[in-house]
Short mmCIF file of C-alpha atoms in Angstrom, two decimals:
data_model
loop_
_atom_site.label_atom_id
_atom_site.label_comp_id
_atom_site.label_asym_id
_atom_site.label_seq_id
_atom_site.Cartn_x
_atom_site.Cartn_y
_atom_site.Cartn_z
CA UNK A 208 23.00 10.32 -14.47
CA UNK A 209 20.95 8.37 -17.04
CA UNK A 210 17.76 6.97 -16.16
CA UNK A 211 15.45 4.57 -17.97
CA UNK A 212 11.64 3.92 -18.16
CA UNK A 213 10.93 0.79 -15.72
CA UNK A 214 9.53 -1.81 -17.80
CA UNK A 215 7.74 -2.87 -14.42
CA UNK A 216 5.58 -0.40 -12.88
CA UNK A 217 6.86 2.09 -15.65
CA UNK A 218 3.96 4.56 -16.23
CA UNK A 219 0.14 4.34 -15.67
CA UNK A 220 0.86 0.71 -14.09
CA UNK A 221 -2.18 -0.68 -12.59
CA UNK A 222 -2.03 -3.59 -10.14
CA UNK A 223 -4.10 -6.08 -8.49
CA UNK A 224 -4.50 -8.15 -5.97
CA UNK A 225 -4.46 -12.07 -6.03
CA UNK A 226 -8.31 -12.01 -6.34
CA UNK A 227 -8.44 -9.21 -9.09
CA UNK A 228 -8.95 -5.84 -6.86
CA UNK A 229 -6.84 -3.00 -7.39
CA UNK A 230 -4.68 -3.70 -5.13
CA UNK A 231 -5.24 0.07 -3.08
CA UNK A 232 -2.34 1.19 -0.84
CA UNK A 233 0.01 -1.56 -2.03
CA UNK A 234 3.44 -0.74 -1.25
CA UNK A 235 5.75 -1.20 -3.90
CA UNK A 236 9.71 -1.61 -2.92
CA UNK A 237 12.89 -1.37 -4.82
CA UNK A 238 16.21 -3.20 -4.10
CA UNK A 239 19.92 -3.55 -5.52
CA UNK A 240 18.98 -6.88 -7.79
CA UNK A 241 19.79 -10.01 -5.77
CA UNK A 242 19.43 -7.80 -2.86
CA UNK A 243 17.07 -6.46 0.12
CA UNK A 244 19.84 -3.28 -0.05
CA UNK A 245 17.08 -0.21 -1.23
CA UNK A 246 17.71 1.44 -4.37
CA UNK A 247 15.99 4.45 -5.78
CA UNK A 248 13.68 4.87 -8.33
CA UNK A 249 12.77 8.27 -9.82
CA UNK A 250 9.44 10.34 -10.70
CA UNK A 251 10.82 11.98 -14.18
CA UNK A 252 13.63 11.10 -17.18
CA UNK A 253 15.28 13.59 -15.80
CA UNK A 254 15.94 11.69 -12.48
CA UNK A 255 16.25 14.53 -9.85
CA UNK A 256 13.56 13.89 -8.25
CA UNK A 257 13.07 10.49 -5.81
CA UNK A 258 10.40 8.25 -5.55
CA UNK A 259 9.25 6.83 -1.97
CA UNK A 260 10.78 3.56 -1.23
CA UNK A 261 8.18 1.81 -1.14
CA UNK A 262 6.20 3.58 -3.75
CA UNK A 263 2.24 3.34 -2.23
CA UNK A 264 -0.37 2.36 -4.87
CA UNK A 265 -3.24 5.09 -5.03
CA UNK A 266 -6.91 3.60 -4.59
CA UNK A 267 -6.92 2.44 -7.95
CA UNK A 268 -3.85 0.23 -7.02
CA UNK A 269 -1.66 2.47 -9.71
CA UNK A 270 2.28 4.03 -8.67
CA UNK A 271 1.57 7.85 -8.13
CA UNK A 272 4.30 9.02 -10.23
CA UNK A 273 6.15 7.51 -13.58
CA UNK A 274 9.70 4.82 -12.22
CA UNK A 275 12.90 5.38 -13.83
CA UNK A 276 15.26 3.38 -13.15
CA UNK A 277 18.85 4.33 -12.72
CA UNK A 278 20.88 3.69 -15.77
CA UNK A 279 23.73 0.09 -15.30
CA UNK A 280 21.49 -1.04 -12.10
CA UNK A 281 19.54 -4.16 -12.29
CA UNK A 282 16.44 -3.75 -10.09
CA UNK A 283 14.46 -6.35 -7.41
CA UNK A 284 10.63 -5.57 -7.21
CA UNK A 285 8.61 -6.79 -4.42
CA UNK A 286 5.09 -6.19 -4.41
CA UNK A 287 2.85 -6.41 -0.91
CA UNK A 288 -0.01 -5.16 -0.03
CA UNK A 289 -1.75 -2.89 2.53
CA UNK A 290 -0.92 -5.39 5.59
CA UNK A 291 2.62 -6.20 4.04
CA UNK A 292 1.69 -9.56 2.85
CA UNK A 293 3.94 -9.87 -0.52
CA UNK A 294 2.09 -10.44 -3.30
CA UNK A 295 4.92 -11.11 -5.80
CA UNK A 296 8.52 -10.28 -6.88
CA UNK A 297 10.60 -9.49 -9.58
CA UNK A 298 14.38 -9.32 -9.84
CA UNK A 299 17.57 -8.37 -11.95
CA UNK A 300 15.53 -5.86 -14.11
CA UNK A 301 16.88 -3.52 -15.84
CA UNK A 302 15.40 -0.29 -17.17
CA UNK A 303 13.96 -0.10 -20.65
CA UNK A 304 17.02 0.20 -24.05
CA UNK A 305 19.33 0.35 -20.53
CA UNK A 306 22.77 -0.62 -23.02
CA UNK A 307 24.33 -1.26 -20.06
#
């Protein structure tokens, strides 16, 4: 299976809330694009290893691990934080030089 660097959340992502805090213990979710179907992200390129779905932000409000995305799949992002209240969303990405 190919994977592909996310070109959201990707690596060493930092994100904030709507009044410019880290946004600590955000939870970070990943659908089928178009979707609310879960799809899975990945820690490394070489994609045999899962992420959490959703991926919780550390203190600093950054993903713990790198997201690859699998290779053909278009991704939804939704972004919410600690209490669940969405902060923003993102769909039909695809992961970075994906040719498909």
């Amino acid at each position: 299976m190919a994977v592909y660097l996310s070109p959201l959340a990707g690596a060493g992502w930092q994100f904030f809330s709507n009044t410019g805090q880290p946004l600590s213990g955000g939870l970070l979710y990943t659908y089928t694009a178009g979707t609310s179907a879960p799809e899975a992200t990945y820690t490394t390129s070489t994609g045999n290893i899962a992420n959490a779905n959703p991926i919780v932000l550390d203190a600093y409000g950054r993903v713990p691990n790198e997201v690859w995305l699998t290779g053909g799949v278009r991704y939804k992002f939704l972004l919410k934080d600690s209490a669940a209240v969405q902060i923003g969303s993102w769909d039909n990405i695809p992961g970075i030089n994906d040719p498909a």
